[in-house]
Coordinates of C-alpha atoms in Angstrom, one line a residue:
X25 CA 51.0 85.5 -81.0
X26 CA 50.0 87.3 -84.4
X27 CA 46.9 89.4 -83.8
X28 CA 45.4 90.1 -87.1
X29 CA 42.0 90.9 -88.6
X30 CA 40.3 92.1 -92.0
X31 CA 40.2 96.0 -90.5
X32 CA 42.1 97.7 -87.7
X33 CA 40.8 100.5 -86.7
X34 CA 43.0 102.8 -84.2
X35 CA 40.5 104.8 -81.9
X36 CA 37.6 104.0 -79.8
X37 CA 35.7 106.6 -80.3
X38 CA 32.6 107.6 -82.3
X39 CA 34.1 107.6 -85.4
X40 CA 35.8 104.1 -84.5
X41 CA 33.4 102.2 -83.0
X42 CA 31.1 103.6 -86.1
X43 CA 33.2 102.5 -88.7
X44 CA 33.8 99.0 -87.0
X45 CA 30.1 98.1 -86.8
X46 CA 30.3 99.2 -90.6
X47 CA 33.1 97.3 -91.4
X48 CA 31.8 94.4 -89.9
X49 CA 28.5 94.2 -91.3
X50 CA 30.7 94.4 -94.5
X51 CA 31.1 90.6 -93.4
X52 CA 35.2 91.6 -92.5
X53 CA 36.6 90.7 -89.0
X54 CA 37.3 93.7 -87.2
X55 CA 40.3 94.8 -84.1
X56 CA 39.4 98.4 -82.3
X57 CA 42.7 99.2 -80.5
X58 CA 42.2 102.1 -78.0
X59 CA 44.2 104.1 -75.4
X60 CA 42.0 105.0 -72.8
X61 CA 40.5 102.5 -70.2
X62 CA 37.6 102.2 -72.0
X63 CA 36.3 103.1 -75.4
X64 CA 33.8 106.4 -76.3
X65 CA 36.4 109.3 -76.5
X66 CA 35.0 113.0 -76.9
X67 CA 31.8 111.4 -78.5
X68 CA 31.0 110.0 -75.0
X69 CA 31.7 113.8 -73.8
X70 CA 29.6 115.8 -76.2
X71 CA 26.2 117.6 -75.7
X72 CA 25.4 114.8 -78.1
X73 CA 23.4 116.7 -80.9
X74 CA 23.4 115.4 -84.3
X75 CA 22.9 117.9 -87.5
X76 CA 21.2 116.1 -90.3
X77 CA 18.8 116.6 -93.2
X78 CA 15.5 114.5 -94.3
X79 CA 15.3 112.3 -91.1
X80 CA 12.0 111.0 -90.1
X81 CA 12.3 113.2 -86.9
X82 CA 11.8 115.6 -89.4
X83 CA 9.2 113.8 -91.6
X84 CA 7.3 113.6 -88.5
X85 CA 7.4 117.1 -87.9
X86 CA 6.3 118.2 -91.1
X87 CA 9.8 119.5 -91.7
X88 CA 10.6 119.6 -95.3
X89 CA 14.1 119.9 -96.3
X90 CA 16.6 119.0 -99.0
X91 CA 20.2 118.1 -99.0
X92 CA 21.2 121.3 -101.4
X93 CA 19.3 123.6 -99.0
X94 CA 21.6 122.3 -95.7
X95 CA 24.3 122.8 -97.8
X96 CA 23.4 126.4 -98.6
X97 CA 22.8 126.9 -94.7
X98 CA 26.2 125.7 -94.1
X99 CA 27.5 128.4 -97.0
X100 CA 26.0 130.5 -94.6
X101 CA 27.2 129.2 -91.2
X102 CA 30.3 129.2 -92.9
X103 CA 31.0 133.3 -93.7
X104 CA 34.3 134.0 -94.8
X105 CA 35.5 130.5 -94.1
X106 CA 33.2 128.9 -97.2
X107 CA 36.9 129.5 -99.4
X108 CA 38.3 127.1 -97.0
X109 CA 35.9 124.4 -97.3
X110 CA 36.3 121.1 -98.6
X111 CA 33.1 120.9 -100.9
X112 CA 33.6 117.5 -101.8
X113 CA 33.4 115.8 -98.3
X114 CA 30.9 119.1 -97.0
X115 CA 28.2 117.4 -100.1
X116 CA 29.5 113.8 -98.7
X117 CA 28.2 114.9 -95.2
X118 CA 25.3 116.5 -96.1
X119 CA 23.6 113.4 -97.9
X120 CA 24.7 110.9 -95.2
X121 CA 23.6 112.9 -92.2
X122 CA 19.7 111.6 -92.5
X123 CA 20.6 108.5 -93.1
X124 CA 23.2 108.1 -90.0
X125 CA 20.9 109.0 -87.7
X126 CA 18.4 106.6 -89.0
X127 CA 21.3 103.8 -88.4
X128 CA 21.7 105.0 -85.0
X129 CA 18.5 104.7 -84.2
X130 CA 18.3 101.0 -85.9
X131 CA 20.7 100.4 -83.1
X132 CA 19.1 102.1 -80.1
X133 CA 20.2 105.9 -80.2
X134 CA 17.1 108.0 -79.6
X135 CA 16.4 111.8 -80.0
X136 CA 14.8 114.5 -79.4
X137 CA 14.1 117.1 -82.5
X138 CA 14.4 118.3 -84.8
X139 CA 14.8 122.0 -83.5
X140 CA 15.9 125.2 -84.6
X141 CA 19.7 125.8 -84.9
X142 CA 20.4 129.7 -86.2
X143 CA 21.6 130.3 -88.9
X144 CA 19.8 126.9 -90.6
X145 CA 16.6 127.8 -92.2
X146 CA 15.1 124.4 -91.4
X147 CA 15.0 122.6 -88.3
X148 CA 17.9 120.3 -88.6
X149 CA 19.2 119.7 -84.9
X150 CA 18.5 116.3 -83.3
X151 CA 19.4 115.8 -79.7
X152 CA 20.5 112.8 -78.4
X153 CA 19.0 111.3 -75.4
X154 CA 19.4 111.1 -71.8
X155 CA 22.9 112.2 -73.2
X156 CA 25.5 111.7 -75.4
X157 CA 26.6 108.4 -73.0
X158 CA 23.6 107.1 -75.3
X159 CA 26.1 106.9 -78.6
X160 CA 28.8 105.1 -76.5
X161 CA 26.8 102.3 -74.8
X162 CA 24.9 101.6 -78.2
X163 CA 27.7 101.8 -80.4
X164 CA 29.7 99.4 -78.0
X165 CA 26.8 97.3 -77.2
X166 CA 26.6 97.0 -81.6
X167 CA 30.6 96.4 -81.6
X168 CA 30.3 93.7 -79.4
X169 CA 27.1 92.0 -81.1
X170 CA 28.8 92.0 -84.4
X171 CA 31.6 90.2 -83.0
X172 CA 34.1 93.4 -83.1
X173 CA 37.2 92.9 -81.1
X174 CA 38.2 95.5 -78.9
X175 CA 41.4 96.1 -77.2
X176 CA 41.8 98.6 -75.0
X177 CA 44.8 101.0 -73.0
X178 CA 46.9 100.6 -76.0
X179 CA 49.1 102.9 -76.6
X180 CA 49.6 102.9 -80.8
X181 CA 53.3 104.3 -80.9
X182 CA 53.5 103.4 -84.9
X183 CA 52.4 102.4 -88.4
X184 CA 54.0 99.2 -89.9
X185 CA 54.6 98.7 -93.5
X186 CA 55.5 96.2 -95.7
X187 CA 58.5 95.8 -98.3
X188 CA 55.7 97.9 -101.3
X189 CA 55.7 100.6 -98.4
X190 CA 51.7 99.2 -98.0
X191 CA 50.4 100.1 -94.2
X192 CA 49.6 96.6 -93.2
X193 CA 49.3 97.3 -89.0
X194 CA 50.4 99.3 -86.1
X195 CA 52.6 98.6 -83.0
X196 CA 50.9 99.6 -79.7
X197 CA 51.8 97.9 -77.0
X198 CA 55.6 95.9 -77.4
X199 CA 52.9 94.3 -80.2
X200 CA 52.1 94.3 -83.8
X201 CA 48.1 94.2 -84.9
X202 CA 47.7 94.0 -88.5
X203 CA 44.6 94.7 -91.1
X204 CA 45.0 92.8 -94.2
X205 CA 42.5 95.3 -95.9
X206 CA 43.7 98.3 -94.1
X207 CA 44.0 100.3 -91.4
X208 CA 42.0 103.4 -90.1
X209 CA 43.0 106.2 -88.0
X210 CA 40.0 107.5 -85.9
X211 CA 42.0 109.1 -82.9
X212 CA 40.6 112.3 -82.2
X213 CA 41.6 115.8 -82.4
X214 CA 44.7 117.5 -81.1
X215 CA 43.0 119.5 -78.5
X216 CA 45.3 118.2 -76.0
X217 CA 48.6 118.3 -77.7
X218 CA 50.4 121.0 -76.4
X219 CA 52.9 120.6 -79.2
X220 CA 51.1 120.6 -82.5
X221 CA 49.0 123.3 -80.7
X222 CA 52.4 125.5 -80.1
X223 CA 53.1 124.7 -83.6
X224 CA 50.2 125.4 -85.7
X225 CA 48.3 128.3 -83.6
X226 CA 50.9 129.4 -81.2
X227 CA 52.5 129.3 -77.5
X228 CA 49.5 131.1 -76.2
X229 CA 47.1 128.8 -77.3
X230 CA 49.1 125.9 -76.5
X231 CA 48.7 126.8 -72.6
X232 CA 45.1 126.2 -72.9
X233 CA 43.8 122.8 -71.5
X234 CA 41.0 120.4 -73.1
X235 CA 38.4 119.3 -72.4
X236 CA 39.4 116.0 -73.2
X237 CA 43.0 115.3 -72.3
X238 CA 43.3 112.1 -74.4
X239 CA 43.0 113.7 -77.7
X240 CA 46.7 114.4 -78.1
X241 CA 46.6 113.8 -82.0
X242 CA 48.1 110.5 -82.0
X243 CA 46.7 110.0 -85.4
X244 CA 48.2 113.2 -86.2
X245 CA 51.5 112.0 -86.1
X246 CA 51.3 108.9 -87.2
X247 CA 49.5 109.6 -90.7
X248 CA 52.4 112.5 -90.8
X249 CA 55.2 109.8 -89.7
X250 CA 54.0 107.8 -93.5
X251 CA 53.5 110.5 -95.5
X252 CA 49.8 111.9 -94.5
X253 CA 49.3 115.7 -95.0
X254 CA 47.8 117.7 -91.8
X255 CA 45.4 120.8 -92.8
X256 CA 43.7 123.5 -91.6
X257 CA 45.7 123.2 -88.5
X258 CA 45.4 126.7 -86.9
X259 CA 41.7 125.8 -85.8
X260 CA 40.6 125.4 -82.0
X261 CA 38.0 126.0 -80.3
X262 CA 39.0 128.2 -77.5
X263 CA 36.7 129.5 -74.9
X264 CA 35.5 129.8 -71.2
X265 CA 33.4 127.5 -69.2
X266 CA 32.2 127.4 -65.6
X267 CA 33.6 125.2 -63.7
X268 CA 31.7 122.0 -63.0
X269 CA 28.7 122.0 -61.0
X270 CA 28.7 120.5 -57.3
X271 CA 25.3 119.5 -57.5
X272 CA 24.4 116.2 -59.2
X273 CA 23.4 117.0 -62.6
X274 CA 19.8 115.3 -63.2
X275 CA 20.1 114.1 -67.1
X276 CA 23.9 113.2 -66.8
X277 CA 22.8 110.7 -64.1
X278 CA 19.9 109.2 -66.7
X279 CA 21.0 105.7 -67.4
X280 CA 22.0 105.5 -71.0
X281 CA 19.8 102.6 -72.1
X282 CA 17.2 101.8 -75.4
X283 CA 14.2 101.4 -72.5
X284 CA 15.2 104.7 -70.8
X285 CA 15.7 106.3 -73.9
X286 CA 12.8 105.3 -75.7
X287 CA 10.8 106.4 -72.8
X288 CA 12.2 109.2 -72.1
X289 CA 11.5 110.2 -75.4
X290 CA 8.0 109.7 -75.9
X291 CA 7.6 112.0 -72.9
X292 CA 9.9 114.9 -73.7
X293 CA 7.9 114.6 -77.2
X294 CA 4.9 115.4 -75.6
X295 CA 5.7 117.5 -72.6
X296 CA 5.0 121.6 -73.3
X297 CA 8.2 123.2 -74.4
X298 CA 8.3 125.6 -71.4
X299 CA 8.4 122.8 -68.9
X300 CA 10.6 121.0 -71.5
X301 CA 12.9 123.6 -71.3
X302 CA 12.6 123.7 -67.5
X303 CA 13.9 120.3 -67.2
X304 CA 16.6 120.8 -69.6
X305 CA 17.9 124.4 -67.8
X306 CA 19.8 122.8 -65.3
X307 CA 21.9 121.2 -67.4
X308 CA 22.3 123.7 -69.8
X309 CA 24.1 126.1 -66.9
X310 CA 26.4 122.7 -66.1
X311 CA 27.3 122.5 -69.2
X312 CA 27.8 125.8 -71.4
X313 CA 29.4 129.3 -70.2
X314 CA 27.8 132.7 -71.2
X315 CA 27.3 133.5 -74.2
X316 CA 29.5 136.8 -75.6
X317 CA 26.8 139.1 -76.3
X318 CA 26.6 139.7 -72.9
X319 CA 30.6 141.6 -73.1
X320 CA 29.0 143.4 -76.2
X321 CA 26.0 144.6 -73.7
X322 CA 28.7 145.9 -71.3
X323 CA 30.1 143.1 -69.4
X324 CA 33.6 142.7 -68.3
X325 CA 36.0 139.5 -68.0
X326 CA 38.0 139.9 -64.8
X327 CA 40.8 137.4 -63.4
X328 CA 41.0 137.0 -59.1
X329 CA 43.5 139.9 -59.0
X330 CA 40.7 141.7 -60.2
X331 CA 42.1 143.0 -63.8
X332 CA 40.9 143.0 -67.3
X333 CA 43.2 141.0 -68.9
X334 CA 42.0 140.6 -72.9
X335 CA 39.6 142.3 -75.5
X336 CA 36.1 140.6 -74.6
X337 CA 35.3 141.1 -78.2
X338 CA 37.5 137.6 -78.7
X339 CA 36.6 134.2 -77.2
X340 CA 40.3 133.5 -78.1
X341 CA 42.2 136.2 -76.5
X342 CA 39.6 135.7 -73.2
X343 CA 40.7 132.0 -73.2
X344 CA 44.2 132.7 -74.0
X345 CA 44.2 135.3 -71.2
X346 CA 42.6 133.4 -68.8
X347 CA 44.5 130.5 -69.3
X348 CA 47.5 132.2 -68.3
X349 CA 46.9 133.2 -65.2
X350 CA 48.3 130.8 -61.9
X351 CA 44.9 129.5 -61.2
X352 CA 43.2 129.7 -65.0
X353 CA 40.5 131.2 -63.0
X354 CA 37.9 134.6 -64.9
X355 CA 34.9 135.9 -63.5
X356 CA 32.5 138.2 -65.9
X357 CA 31.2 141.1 -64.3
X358 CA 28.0 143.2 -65.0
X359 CA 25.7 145.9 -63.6
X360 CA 21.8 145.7 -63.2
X361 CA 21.3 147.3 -66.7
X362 CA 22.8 144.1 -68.2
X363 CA 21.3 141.7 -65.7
X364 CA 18.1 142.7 -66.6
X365 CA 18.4 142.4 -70.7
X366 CA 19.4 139.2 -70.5
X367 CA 16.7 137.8 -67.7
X368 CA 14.2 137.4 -70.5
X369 CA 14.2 136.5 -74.4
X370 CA 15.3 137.3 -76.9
X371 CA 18.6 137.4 -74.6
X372 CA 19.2 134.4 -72.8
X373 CA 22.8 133.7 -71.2
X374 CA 23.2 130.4 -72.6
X375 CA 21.6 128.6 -74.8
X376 CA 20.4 124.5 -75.7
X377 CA 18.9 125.8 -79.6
X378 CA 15.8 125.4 -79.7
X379 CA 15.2 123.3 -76.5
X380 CA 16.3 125.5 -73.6
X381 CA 17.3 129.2 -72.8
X382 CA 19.1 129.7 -69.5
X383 CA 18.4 133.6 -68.3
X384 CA 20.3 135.3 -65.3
X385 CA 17.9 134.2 -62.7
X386 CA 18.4 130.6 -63.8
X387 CA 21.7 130.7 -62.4
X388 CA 20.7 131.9 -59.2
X389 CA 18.5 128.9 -59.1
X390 CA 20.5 126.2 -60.4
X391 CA 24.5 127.1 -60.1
X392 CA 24.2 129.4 -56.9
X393 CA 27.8 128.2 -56.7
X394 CA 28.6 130.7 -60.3
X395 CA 26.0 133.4 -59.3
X396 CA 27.1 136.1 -57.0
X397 CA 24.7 139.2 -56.4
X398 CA 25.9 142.6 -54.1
X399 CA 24.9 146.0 -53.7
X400 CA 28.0 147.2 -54.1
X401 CA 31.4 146.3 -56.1
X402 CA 33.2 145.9 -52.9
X403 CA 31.2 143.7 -51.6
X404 CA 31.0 141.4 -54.9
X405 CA 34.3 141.6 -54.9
X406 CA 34.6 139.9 -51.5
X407 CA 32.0 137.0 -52.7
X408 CA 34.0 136.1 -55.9
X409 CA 37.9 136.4 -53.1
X410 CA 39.1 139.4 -55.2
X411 CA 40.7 142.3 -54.0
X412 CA 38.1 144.9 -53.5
X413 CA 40.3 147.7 -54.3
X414 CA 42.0 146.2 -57.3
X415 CA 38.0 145.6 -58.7
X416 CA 36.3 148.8 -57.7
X417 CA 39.7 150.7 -59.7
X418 CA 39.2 148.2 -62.9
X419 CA 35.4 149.2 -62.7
X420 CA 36.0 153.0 -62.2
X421 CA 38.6 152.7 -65.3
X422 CA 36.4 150.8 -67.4
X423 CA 33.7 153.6 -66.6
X424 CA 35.7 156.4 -67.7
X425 CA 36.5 154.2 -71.3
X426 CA 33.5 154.1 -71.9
X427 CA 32.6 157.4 -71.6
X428 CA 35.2 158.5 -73.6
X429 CA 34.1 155.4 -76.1
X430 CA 37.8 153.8 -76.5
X431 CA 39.2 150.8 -74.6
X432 CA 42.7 152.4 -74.5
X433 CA 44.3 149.0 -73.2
X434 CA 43.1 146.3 -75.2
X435 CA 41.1 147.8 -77.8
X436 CA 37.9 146.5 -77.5
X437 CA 34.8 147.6 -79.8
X438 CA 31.4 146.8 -78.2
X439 CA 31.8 148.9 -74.8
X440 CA 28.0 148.9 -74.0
X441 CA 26.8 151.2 -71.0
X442 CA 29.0 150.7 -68.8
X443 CA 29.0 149.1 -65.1
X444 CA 27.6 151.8 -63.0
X445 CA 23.9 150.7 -61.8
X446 CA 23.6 148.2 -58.6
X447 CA 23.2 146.0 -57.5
X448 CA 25.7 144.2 -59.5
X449 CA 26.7 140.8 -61.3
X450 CA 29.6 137.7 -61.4
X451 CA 29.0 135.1 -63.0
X452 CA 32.0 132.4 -62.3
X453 CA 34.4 131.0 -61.8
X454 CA 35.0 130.2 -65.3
X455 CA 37.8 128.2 -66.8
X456 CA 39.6 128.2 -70.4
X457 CA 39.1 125.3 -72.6
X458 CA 39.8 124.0 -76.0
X459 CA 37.1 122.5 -77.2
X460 CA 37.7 120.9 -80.2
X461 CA 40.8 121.4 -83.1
X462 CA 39.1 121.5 -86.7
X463 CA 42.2 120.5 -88.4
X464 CA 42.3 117.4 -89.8
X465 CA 44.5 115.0 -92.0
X466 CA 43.8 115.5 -95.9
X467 CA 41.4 112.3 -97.5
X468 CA 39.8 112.1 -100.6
X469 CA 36.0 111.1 -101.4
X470 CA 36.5 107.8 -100.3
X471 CA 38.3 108.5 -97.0
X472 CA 41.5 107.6 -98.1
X473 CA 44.7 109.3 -96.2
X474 CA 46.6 111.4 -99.2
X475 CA 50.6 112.5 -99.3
X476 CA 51.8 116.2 -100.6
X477 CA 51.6 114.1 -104.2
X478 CA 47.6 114.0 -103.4
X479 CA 47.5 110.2 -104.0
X480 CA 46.4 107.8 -101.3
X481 CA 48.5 106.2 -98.9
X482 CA 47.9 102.6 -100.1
X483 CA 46.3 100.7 -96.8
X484 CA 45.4 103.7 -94.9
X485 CA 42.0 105.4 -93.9
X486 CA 41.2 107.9 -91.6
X487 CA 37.2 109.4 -89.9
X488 CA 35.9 111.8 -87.9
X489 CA 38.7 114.7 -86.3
X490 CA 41.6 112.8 -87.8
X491 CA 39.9 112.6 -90.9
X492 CA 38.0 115.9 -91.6
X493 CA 40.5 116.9 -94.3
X494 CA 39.3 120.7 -94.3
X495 CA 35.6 120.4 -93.2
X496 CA 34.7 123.6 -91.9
X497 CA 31.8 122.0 -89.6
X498 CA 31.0 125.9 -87.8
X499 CA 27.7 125.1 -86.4
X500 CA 26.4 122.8 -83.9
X501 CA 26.1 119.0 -84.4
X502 CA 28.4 119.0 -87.7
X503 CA 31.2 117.2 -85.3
X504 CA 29.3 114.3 -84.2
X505 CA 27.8 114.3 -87.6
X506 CA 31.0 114.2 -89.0
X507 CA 32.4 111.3 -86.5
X508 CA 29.8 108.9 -87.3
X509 CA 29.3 109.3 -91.2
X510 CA 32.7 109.2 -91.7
X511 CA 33.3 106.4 -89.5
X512 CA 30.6 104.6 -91.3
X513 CA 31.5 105.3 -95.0
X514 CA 35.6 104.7 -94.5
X515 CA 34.4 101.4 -92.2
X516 CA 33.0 99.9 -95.5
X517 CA 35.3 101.4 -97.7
X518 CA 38.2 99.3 -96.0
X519 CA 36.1 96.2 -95.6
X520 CA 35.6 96.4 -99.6
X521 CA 39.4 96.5 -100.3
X522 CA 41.5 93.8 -101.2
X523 CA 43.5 91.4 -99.1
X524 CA 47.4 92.2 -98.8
X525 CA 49.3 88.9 -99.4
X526 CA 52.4 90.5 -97.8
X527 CA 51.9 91.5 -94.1
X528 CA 55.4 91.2 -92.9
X529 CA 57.0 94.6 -91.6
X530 CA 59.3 95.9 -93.4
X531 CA 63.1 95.2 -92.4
X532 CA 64.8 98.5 -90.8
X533 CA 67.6 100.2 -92.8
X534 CA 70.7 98.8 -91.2
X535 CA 73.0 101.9 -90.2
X536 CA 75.8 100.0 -91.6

C-alpha cells in the first residue's frame, strides 16, 4: 500500500497539528505521522501562555500596542544575545503573533489576558485556559474536522528522495509516506537527546533529564542526514523544579473543552485579581521552582549528603550539579531573614506574571510536602533525611564565607546575610530539568530547511523547535508563539508548492 498525501508533516505537536490544519485549509490533503501514543508533544506540557501583540484581548483592555514596539521589548529581553538573533524570522513572529491567537480562538482556544510580562512594556501575555491541554484537544479536534490524517507511534527513522535529490517522503515504520508538495519537520527540541546534548553543550549537561522525554531531536538528525544546518545549538534551558505534587492539582484536572473554557473564562475575567490569584497559587507551586533571587538574598542549594555542590549564582551549574548526584535530588536552604522578604511583594518565590505570586507561606499551604520549617538546623536537617552534622558544618562554613565576603569553593557573588537567624527554611526536594533546547535547524523567510550553501533543501520545511533557525525567543510565551505561527505559515507555504511528478526513492548506491 502507497500512503501518500499533498503534505506530510512529521511531528504531532503544536507546531504539527498547526501547520496541518493550515495546510489543509490550503485545500491540500494532509498525513501527521507521530511517535508518541498520541499526538500534543511539549505543547500539551506547557504552562500554555501565548506572547502576542494587537489581539483583541488587548483591544479589550485598552491595551495599545504595535508590532515594532514588541520587537523593541524583545531587543530588550534579549541583552547581549540580540547579535545572535535572527531578525528576519524575530519581525516574522512578531506580526503573526496577534493574528495566531485570534485563529486559535476561531477554533476554540480561550485565554485569559493580556498581563504583564517584565521586561515588555505592554501587556502582551495571554494565558491559555483551563491549561495548555486546551491547544491539543482543539488543535486535534480541527485536524480531524478538516479531514487531516493522523498516524500515530511511528517511529520516522528517515528522509526519502528522489533521483533530483528532491525530499519526496519519510520511512517510519518498515513504510514509506510521501508528500507530493513536501514534507515538514515539526519534531521538537533536543531536550532529551543525550547525544546532541553531549555534543553541542557538553557531558555535564547531557546528564540532565527533560521534561519531555520524547523530544530526542529526531528532526535534528534527519534535516542534518540531507543536508540541513543545526544552529545555535549550545542552548538549554537548565534548571530545578520540585518534584510533582501529591495532591491533585485543581486546573490540571479542568476538562479541556470550548464550554469549560469559555466559561471559565468569563469568570476568571471578572473575578478580583487577589482571589484570581488565589485560585491560580496552587498551581503555580506544582508547577514552577523558586525563583534565584532568593540564592542572591542568602539562600543555599544543598544535595541529601548535605553539601553545597555549585555557585547558586547559575541555574546551569545548580542543574548540572544536581543532576549529578545518585538520586538528582537539591533542597534550598534559608534562615528567617530570607523567609520573611520573600513572604510578601515585591518578592514572591515564584511567579504566574501578572496572574499569581506564590510567597513562602504559600507553600506551607499548598505543597506541605516541599515546605519544611525547624527551630534549629539539626532538626531541619532531619525533616529534609540529611545528615544533621554534614548540614549544620556546610551552614557554619557558609557563615564564616560570608563574613569574610568570598565563596572560596565555588565562587559565588551574591552571598546575602547569611543563614544564622531561626527558625529556618527547605524548600524541596527539587529535581534538574531541561526545559527546552533553543537550537534549531537554519530556514529562511518562508520556512524552508537551508544547506551550509544557504539554499533550500528542495521539498523540505521545518516549524516550531526544529525550525527556529536562531530565534532567541528569551521571554515567556515566545515558544508556543513560535510553534503555532510557524506551523501555520510553513503549513501553507507547502500546500502552495508544486506537485513532484517523480515520487519514487531514489535507488541505493550499489557497493559494487
Amino acid at each position: 500500500m502507497i500512503y501518500t498525501a499533498d503534505v506530510l508533516i512529521i511531528g504531532g505537536g503544536g507546531s504539527g497539528m498547526s501547520a496541518a490544519i493550515s495546510a489543509a485549509t490550503s485545500e491540500a490533503s494532509v498525513i501527521v505521522l507521530e511517535k508518541c501514543p498520541q499526538v500534543g508533544g511539549s505543547t500539551a506540557m506547557s504552562v500554555g501562555s501565548f506572547t502576542a501583540a494587537n489581539t483583541s484581548y488587548q483591544y479589550r483592555a485598552g491595551v495599545n500596542d504595535s508590532i515594532d514596539l514588541f520587537i523593541e521589548d524583545m531587543k530588550v529581553a534579549n541583552g547581549p544575545f540580540e547579535e545572535r538573533e535572527n531578525k528576519e524570522l524575530r519581525r516574522i513572529l512578531a506580526e503573526n503573533a496577534g493574528s495566531t491567537v485570534e485563529w486559535l480562538s476561531s477554533i476554540g482556544v480561550q485565554f485569559l489576558g493580556p498581563t504583564p510580562e517584565p521586561p515588555y512594556e505592554k501587556p502582551r501575555m495571554h494565558n491559555v485556559l483551563p491549561n495548555s491541554q486546551a491547544y491539543r484537544k482543539a488543535l486535534l479536534r480541527e485536524c480531524k474536522k478538516r479531514g487531516v490524517t493522523i498516524y500515530t507511534s511511528m517511529q520516522v527513522d528517515k528522509l526519502v528522495r528522489n533521483a533530483a535529490g528532491e525530499i519526496i517522503g519519510a520511512s517510519a515504520n518498515g513504510m514509506n509516506y510521501f508528500g507530493r508538495r513536501g514534507v515538514l519537520l515539526a519534531t521538537g527540541d533536543y531536550s532529551g537527546s543525550t547525544e546532541l546534548k553531549a555534543q553541542f553543550v557538553g557531558e555535564d549537561a547531557a546528564e540532565i533529564p527533560p521534561v519531555n522525554p520524547s523530544n530526542t531531536g529526531d528532526g535534528f538528525k534527519l534535516g542534518s542526514d540531507v543536508g540541513a544546518v543545526m544552529t545555535q545549538m549550545d542552548r538549554l534551558y537548565e534548571g530545578l523544579r520540585f518534584a510533582p505534587a501529591n495532591r491533585s492539582d485543581f486546573i490540571k484536572m479542568l476538562p479541556s473543552h470550548p464550554v469549560v473554557s469559555r466559561a471559565m473564562r468569563a469568570v476568571v475575567e471578572r473575578l478580583p485579581k487577589n482571589l484570581l490569584a488565589y485560585v491560580i497559587r496552587g498551581a503555580l507551586t506544582s508547577w514552577i521552582g523558586p525563583n534565584n533571587t532568593m540564592y542572591r538574598a542568602g539562600a543555599i542549594l544543598v544535595t541529601p549528603d548535605g553539601q553545597r555542590v555549585a555557585n547558586e549564582d547559575s541555574d546551569k551549574l545548580m542543574a548540572r550539579a544536581v543532576a549529578a548526584t545518585d538520586t538528582n535530588t537539591g533542597y534550598m536552604v534559608f534562615d528567617s531573614r530570607v523567609a520573611k522578604k520573600f513572604s510578601a511583594w515585591p518578592n514572591p518565590v515564584s511567579t504566574f506574571p501578572g496572574v499569581a505570586y506564590a510567597y513562602v507561606q504559600d507553600y506551607k499551604r499548598y505543597r506541605p510536602d516541599v515546605y519544611h520549617r525547624a527551630d534549629t538546623v539539626e532538626e531541619l536537617a532531619v525533616g529534609i533525611s540529611v545528615d544533621p552534622a554534614a548540614l549544620r558544618a556546610t551552614i557554619d562554613t557558609w557563615n564564616r564565607q560570608v563574613v569574610a565576603s568570598e565563596d572560596s569553593k565555588f565562587g559565588r557573588g551574591n552571598l546575602g546575610e547569611g543563614i544564622t537567624d531561626g527558625p529556618f527554611y527547605a524548600l524541596g526536594p527539587m529535581q534538574a530539568y531541561v526545559t527546552l533546547a533553543d537550537g534549531g535547524l537554519a530556514v529562511d523567510t518562508n520556512l524552508r530547511v537551508i544547506d551550509t550553501n544557504g539554499e533550500p533543501i528542495r521539498g523540505l520545511w521545518a516549524a516550531g523547535s526544529t525550525g527556529q533557525g536562531g530565534l532567541q525567543l528569551l521571554n515567556h510565551g515566545l515558544h508556543i508563539g513560535w510553534a503555532m505561527i510557524s506551523g501555520r505559515l510553513a503549513g501553507r507555504h507547502v500546500a502552495q508548492a508544486q506537485n513532484r511528478l517523480d515520487l519514487k526513492p531514489m535507488e541505493p548506491v550499489s557497493a559494487g
